[in-house]
XYZ file of C-alpha atoms in Angstrom:
571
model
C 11.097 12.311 -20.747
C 11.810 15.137 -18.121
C 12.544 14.238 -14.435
C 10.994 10.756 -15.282
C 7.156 12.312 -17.074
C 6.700 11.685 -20.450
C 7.266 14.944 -22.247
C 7.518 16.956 -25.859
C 5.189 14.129 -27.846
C 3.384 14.789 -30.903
C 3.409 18.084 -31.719
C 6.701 18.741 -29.831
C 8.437 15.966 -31.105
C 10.283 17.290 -34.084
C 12.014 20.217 -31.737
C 11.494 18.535 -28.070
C 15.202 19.241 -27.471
C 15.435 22.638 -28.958
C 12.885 22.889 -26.123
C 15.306 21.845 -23.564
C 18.071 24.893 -22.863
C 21.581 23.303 -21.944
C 22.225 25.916 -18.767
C 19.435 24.165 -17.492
C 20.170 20.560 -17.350
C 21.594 18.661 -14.694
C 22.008 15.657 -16.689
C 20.955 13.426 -19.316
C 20.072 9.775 -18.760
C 19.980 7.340 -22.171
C 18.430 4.205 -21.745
C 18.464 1.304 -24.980
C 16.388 -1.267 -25.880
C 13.059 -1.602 -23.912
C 13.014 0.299 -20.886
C 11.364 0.034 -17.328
C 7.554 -1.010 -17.456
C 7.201 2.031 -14.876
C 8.057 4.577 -17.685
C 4.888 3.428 -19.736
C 4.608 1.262 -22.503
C 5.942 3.370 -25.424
C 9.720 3.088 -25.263
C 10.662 0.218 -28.153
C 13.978 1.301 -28.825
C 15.281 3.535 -25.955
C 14.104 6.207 -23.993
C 15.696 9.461 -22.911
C 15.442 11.410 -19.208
C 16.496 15.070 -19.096
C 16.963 15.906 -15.087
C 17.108 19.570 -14.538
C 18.823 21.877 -11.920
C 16.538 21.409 -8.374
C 16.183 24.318 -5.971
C 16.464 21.720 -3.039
C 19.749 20.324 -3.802
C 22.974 21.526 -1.654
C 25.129 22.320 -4.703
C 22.476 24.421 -6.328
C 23.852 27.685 -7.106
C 22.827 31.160 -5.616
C 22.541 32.762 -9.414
C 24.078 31.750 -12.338
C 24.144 32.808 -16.089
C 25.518 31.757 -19.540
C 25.926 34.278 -22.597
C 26.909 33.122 -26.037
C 27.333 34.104 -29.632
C 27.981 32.599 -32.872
C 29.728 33.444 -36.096
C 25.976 32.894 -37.448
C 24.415 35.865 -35.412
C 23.051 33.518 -32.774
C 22.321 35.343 -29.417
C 21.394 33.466 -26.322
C 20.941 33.906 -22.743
C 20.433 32.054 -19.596
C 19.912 32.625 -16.441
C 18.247 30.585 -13.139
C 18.615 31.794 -9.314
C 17.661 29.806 -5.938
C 16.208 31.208 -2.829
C 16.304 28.805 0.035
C 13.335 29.837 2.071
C 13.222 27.982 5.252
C 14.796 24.252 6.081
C 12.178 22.662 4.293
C 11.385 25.397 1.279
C 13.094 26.213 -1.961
C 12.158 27.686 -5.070
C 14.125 28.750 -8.451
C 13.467 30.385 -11.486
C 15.248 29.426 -14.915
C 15.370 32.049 -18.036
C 16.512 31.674 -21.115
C 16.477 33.717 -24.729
C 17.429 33.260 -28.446
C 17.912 35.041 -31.330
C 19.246 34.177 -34.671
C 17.291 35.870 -37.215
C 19.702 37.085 -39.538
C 19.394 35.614 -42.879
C 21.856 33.046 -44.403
C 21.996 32.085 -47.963
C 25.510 30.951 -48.795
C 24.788 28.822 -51.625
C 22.932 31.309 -53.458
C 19.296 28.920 -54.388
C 17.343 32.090 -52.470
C 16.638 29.910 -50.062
C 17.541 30.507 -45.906
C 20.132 27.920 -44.663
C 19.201 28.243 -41.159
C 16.171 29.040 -39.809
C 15.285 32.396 -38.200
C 14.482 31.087 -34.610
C 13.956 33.204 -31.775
C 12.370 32.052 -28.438
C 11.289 32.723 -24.854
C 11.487 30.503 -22.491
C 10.806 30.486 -18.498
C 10.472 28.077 -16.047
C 9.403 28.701 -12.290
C 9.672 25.834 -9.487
C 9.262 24.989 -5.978
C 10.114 22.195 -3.795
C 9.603 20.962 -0.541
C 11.854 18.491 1.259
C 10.387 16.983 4.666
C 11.778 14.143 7.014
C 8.393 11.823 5.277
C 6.697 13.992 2.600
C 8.586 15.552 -0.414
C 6.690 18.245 -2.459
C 7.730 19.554 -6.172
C 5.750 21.590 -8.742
C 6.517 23.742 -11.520
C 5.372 25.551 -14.088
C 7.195 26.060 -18.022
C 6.294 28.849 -20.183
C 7.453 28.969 -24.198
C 6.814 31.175 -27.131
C 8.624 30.878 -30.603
C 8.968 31.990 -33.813
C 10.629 29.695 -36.476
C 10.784 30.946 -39.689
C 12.510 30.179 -43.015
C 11.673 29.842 -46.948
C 12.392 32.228 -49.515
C 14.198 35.328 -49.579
C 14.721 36.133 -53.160
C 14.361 34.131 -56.091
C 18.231 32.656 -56.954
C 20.565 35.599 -57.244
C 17.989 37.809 -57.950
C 17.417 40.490 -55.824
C 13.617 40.430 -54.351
C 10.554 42.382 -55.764
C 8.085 43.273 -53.390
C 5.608 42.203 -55.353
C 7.103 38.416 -55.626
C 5.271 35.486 -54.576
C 7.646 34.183 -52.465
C 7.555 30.466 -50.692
C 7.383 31.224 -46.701
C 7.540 28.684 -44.132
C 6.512 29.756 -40.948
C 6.049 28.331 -37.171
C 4.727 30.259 -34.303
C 4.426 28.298 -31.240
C 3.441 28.581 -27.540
C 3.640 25.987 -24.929
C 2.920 25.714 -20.910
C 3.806 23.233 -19.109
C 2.582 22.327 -15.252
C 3.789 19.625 -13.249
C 3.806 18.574 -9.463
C 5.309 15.387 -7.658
C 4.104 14.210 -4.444
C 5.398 11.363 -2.160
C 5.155 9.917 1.398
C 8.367 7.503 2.543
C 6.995 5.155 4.962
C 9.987 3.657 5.707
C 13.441 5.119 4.438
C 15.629 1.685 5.287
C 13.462 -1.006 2.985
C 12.601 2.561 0.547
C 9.283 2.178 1.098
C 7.126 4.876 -0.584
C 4.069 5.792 -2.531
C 4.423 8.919 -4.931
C 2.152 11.039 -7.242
C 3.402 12.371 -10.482
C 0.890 14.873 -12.235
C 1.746 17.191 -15.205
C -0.466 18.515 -17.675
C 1.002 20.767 -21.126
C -0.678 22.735 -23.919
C 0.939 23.366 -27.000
C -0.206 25.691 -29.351
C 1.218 25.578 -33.003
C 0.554 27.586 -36.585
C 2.710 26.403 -38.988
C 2.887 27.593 -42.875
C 4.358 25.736 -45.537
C 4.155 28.038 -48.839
C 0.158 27.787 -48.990
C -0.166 24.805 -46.973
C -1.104 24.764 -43.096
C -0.689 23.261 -40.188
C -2.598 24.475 -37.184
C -2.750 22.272 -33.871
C -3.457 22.757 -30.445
C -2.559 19.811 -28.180
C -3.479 18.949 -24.941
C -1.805 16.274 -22.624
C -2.952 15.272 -19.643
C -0.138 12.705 -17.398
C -0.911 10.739 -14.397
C 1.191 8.239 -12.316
C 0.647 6.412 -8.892
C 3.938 4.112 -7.850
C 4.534 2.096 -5.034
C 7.559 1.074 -4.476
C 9.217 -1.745 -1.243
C 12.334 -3.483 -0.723
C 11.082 -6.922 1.319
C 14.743 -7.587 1.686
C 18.713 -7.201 -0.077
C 17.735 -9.508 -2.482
C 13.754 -8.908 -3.463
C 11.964 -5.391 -4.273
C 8.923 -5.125 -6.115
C 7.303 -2.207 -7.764
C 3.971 -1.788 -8.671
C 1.466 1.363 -10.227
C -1.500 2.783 -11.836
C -0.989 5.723 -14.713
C -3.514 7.468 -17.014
C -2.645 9.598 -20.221
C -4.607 11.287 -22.280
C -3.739 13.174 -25.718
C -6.031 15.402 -27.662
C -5.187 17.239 -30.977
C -7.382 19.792 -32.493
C -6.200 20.164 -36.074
C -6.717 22.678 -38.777
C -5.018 22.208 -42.163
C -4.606 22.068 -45.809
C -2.636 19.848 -47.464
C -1.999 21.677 -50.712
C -1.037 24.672 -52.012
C -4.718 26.052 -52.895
C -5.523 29.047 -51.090
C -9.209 28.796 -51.975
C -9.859 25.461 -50.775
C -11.318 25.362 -47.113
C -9.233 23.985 -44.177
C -10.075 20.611 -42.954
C -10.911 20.208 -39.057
C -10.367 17.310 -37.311
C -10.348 16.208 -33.771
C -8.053 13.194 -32.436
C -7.928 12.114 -28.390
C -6.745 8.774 -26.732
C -7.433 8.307 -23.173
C -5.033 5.416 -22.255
C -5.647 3.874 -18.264
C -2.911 1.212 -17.594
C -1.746 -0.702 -14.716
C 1.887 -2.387 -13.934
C 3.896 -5.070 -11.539
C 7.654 -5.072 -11.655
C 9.763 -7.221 -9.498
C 13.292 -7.124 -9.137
C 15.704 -9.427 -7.843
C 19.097 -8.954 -6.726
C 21.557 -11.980 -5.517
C 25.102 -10.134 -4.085
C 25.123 -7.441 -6.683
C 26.123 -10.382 -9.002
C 22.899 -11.493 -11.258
C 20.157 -8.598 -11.231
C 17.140 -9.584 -12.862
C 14.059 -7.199 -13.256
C 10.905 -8.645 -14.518
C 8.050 -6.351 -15.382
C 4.273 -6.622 -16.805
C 1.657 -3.858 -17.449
C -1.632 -3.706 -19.240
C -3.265 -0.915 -20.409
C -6.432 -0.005 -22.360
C -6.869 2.795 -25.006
C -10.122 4.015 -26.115
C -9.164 3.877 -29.610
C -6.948 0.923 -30.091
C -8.556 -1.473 -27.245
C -6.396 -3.545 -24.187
C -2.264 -4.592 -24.641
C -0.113 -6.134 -22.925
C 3.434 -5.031 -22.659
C 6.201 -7.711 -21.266
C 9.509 -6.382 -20.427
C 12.423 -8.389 -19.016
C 16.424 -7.071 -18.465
C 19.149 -9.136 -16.691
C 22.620 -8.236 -15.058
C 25.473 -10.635 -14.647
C 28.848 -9.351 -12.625
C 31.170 -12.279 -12.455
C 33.552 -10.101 -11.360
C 34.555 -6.627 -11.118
C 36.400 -6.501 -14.761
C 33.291 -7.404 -16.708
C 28.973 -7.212 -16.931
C 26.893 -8.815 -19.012
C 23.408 -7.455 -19.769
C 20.672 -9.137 -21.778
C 16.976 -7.514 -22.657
C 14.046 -8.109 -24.460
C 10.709 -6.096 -24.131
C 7.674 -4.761 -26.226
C 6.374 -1.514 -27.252
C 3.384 0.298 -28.340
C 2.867 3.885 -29.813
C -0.056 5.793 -31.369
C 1.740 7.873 -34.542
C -0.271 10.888 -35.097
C 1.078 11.410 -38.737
C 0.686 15.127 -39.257
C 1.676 16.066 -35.977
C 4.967 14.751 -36.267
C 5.471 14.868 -39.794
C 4.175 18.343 -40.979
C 7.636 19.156 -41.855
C 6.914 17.058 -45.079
C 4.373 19.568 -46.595
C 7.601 21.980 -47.343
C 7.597 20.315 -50.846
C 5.236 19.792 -53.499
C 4.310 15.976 -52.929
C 0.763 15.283 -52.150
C -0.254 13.805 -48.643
C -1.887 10.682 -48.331
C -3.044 9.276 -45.394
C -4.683 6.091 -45.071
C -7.266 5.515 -42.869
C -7.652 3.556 -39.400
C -3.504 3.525 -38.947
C -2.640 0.912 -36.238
C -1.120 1.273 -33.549
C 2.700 0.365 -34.300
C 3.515 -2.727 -31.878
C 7.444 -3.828 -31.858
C 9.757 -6.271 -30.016
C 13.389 -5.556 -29.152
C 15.879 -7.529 -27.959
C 19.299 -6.582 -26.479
C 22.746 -7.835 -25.520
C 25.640 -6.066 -24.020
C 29.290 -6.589 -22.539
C 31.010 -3.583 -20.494
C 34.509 -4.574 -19.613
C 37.057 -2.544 -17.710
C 40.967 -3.696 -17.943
C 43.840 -2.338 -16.189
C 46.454 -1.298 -18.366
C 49.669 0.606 -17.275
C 47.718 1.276 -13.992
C 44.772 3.167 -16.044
C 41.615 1.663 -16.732
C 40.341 0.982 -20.532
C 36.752 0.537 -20.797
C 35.338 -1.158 -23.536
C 31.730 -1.665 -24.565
C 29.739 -3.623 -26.712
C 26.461 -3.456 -27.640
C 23.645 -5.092 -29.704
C 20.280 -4.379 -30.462
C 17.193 -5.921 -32.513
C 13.923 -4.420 -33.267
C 11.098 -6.452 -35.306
C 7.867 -3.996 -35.704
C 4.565 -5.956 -36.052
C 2.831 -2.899 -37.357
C 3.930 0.000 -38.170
C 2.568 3.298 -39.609
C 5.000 3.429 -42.696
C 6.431 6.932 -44.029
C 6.619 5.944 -47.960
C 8.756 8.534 -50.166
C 8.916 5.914 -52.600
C 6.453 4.282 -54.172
C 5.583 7.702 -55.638
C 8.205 10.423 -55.663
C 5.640 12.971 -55.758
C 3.738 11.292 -52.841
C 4.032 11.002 -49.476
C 1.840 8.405 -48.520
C 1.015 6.908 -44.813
C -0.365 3.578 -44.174
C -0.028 0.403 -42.260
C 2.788 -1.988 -42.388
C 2.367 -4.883 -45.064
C 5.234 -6.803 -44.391
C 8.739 -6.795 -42.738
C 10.478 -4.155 -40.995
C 13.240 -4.240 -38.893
C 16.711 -2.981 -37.520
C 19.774 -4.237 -36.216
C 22.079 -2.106 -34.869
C 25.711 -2.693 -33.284
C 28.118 -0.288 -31.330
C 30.924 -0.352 -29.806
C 33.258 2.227 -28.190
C 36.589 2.557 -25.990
C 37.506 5.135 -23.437
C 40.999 5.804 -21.657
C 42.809 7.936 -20.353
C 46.240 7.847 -21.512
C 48.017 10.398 -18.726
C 46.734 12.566 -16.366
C 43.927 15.238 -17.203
C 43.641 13.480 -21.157
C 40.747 11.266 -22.184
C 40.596 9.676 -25.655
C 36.831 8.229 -26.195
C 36.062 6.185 -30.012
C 32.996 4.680 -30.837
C 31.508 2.837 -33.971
C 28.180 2.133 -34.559
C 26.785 0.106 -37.430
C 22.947 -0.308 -38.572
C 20.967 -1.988 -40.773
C 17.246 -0.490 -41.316
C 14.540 -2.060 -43.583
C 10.818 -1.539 -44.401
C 8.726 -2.825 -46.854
C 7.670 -0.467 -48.967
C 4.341 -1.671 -50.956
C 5.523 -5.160 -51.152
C 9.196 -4.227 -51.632
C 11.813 -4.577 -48.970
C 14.558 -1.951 -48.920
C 16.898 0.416 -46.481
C 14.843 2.872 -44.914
C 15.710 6.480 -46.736
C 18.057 8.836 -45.276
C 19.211 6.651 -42.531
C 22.944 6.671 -42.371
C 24.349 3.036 -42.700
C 26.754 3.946 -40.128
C 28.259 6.539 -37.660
C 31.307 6.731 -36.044
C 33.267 9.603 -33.256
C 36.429 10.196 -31.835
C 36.690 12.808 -28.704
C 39.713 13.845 -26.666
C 39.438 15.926 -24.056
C 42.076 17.633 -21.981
C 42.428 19.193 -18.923
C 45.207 21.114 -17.257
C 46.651 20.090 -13.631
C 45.455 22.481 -11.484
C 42.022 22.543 -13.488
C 42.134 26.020 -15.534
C 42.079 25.340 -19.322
C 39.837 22.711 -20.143
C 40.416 21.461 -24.002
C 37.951 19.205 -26.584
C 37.856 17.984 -29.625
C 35.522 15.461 -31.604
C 35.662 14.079 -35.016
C 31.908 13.019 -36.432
C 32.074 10.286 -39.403
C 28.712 10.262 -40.905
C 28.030 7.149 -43.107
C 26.027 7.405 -46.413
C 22.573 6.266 -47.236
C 19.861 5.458 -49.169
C 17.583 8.311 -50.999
C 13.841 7.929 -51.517
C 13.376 7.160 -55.278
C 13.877 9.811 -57.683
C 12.494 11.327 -60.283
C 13.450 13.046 -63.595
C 13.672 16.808 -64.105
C 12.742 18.778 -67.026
C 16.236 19.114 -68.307
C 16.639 15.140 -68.285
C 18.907 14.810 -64.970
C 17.413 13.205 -61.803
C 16.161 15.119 -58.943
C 19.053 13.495 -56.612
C 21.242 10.688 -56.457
C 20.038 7.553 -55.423
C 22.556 7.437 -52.569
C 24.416 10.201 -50.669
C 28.141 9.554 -49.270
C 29.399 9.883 -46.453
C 31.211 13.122 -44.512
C 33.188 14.346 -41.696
C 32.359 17.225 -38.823
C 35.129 18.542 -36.541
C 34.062 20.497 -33.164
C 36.732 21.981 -30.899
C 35.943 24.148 -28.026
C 38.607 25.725 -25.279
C 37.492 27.274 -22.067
C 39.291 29.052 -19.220
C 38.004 28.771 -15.726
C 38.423 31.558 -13.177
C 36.987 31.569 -9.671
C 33.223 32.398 -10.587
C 33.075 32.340 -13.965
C 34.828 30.931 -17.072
C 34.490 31.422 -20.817
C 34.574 29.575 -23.811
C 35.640 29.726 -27.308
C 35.179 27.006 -29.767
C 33.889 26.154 -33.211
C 31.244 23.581 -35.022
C 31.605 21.505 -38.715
C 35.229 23.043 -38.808
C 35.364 20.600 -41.628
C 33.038 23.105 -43.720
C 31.089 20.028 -45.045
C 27.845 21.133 -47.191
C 25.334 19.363 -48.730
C 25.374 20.916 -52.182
C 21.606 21.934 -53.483
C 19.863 20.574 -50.640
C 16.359 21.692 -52.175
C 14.893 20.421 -55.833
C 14.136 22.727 -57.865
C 14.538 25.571 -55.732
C 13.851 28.106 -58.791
C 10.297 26.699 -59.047
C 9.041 26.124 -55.363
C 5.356 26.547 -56.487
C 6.202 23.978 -59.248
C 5.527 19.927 -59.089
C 9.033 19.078 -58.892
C 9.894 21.683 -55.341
C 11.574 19.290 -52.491
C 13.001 21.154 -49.213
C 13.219 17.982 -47.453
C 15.893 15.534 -48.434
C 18.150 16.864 -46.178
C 20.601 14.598 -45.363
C 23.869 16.956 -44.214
C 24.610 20.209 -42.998
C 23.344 23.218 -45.254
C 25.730 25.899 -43.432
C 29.377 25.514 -43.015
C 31.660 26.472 -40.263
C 30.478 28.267 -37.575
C 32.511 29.460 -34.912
C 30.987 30.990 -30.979
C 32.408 32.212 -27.892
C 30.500 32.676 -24.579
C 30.912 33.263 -21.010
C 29.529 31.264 -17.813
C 29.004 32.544 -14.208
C 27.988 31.059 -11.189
C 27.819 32.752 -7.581
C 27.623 29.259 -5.633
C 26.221 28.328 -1.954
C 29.301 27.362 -0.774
């Protein structure tokens, strides 16, 4: 989601955050487990807000800018400005630019390591802030070229006349957006608001001779209502309307003469939702909510969502959750990626809708210690899917097959992490998270592929006293994982192991702050970890054995960047 609208789906999904320039963001807010019935009813394991930088807002800057580069010939620029126009008017405009288009080929298979990305991006918006009415509107502009493949064949050096195995994304995407809302009384927050946004993305993609063309239209509405009666009882209630529409063109295999399939998907999905909260002394919190919607292709559901808060006192909090989901998976749209190899695509037809419960518990504790605080948190979660559209790499290993859920699947996941700060300007964060993914995979149960088993990080971060260097560090311990079933090659070894291991990344990065501006030097995967022939078969990708997509690591090694920040602010 961005500023609370439900954002970069389908289509977008894959690169939604390469979508999203940092310089931009004002912050990030992670919610886990089944979110608020106000955000819609397709959140079943977390959703994620991005909140950018506001015109209106008295710390936004007058101009500001960010250059960087990278050891891997990555360019980028940002820049956004703010013109306060009256009292009540503001407006800004937000820039930003990529390049990295050199090629990379360290481990000599003729294949890229990192795509060749560059992209345009602008974003124009307005705002304006009365004593009753508030007013917000916007409007996103994105083009991009993503390209990658073959360069040469192995360590050959490349005829022109070579048949070489391109992969290729061109994409443009607008984005329009406006927020309206009248506060009819500020003390009991009293207000009705209007959230509209509509976004058309436009996307070619080439795999070798297979295609991918989409255009996708989303249409987003929202009507809340929100009152506080009193301290202790607030209630929330709301209309919304979405509507998807995908206008495909594509072939699934690599036969230039056969004819490109059309097709034409849209979902026009009307709901309604109640959500009452109640809050006795900041102690217990409990939030209750309940919507129904209808979807033209699917019919009506129901979607329950609960979440309590318990504060016995102010070292501990307890939180419990439970909730369902619902979510339409467009298969192609979000999985083209998988026609960069030579398995055939098989999609079953009328896919359900995937339906899921989750449930949630969590403790957040905060103990003095040598008059600093340690916070500790703990943290677990349990999804059960009732359908699901399963992604099966394994009943055939030169298959990819989609089709309805035929038995269990599940995850459990556990985290916990630490944070404190042992003296003055020095902050030592750990976490460890733990999972355990299944699916049944016709009729067999077994670890979902390429799913880590667990994760862990360590991050210290230090500043000086009076605030000029600013040092960080974090360690990244990647846990291994099951591989989809493999199959034999030609020379009598299998395509891949049936299990990768696991790996550590190290990122450092130092910066030095001056009045206006500061810059920054740092580095990423300082551990040089590569996964070692990351594509089957790369010699033959025109072949039945050719695999680009179990991925599972980092393909390029260390890369290092510097850049510089400025900021002319208001005050």
């Amino acid at each position: 989601m961005t500023e609370n609208i439900p954002n970069y789906r389908g289509a977008s999904a894959p690169y939604g955050l390469g979508y999203v320039p940092g310089p931009w963001m004002q912050s990030i807010q992670v919610s886990k487990g089944s979110s608020s019935v106000k955000n819609g009813y397709e959140a079943i394991t977390g959703q994620i807000n991005v909140e950018f930088k506001k015109p209106q807002l008295p710390e936004a800057d007058w101009v500001s800018a960010n250059l960087f580069a990278s050891t891997t010939s990555r360019y980028e620029a940002n820049a956004d400005a703010t013109l306060k126009l009256s009292k009540r008017w503001s407006t800004s405009l937000l820039t930003h630019y990529e390049n990295e288009t050199k090629v990379h080929d360290n481990n000599g298979d003729g294949f890229v390591d990192i795509p060749r990305v560059e992209q345009y991006n602008v974003w124009n918006r307005w705002a304006y802030m009365g004593d009753h009415y508030v007013f917000q509107a916007g409007f996103k502009a994105l083009s991009e070229t993503r390209d990658s493949g073959q360069e040469r064949h192995g360590g050959m050096a490349m005829d022109s006349g070579e048949d070489l195995y391109k992969v290729g994304i061109d994409t443009k995407r607008y984005e329009l957006f406006t927020k309206n809302a009248y506060v009819f009384n500020k003390e009991k927050n009293t207000n009705l608001a209007l959230i509209l946004s509509s976004t058309w993305h436009d996307q070619d993609a080439s795999y070798g001779r297979k295609l991918y063309n989409v255009d996708q239209t989303n249409v987003y509405a929202s009507l809340m209502f929100e009152t506080e009666f009193n301290k202790q009882n607030s209630l929330s209630t709301g209309l919304s309307f979405n509507y998807d529409a995908y206008d495909q063109h594509y072939r699934l295999e690599n036969k230039t003469e056969q004819p490109l399939t059309k097709a034409f998907d849209k979902e026009a999905v009307p709901g309604a939702y109640v959500q009452y909260t109640l809050n006795l002394d900041d102690r217990w919190m409990i939030m209750a909510g309940l919507r129904g919607d209808y979807s033209n292709e699917h019919g009506f559901f129901v979607t329950p969502r609960a979440h309590m808060k318990y504060t016995p006192n102010e070292y501990v909090n307890f939180r419990l959750s439970a909730g369902k989901g619902y979510r339409t998976n467009h298969v192609l749209a979000e999985n083209n990626y998988l026609l960069s190899s030579s398995r055939k695509v098989n999609i079953a037809k009328d896919l359900d809708m995937e339906e899921a419960w989750n449930y949630g518990a969590s403790v957040s504790s905060y103990i003095p210690i040598f008059g600093k605080t340690l916070n500790i948190n703990a943290e677990y979660y349990y999804t059960n899917f009732l359908k699901q559209v399963v992604v099966d790499m394994d009943s055939n290993p030169h298959e990819v097959a989609f089709y309805n859920l035929d038995g269990r699947s599940y995850s459990h996941v556990f985290q916990v992490e630490a944070s404190y700060p042992f003296f003055k300007g020095f902050n030592l964060t750990g976490a460890y998270r733990l999972s355990d993914v299944k699916s049944t995979y016709k009729g067999e149960r077994m670890e979902s592929p390429l799913t880590s088993k667990y994760k862990g990080m360590l991050t210290a971060s230090y500043q000086t006293p009076l605030g000029i260097w600013q040092f960080d560090a974090t360690l990244q311990l990647n846990g291994g994982g099951r591989m989809p079933n493999p199959y034999t090659l030609a020379d009598g070894k299998s395509s891949w192991d049936a299990r990768y291991g696991s790996f550590e990344q190290l990122s450092m990065q130092v910066t030095r702050y001056f009045r206006r501006w500061s810059i920054y030097v740092g580095g990423e995967n300082l551990t040089n970890f590569k996964q070692k022939n990351p594509i089957v078969d790369a010699a033959n990708p025109w072949g039945d054995n050719f695999d680009s997509t179990m991925i599972w690591g980092p393909v390029h090694g260390a890369k290092g960047y510097v850049g510089i920040r400025f900021n002319l602010a208001r005050n």
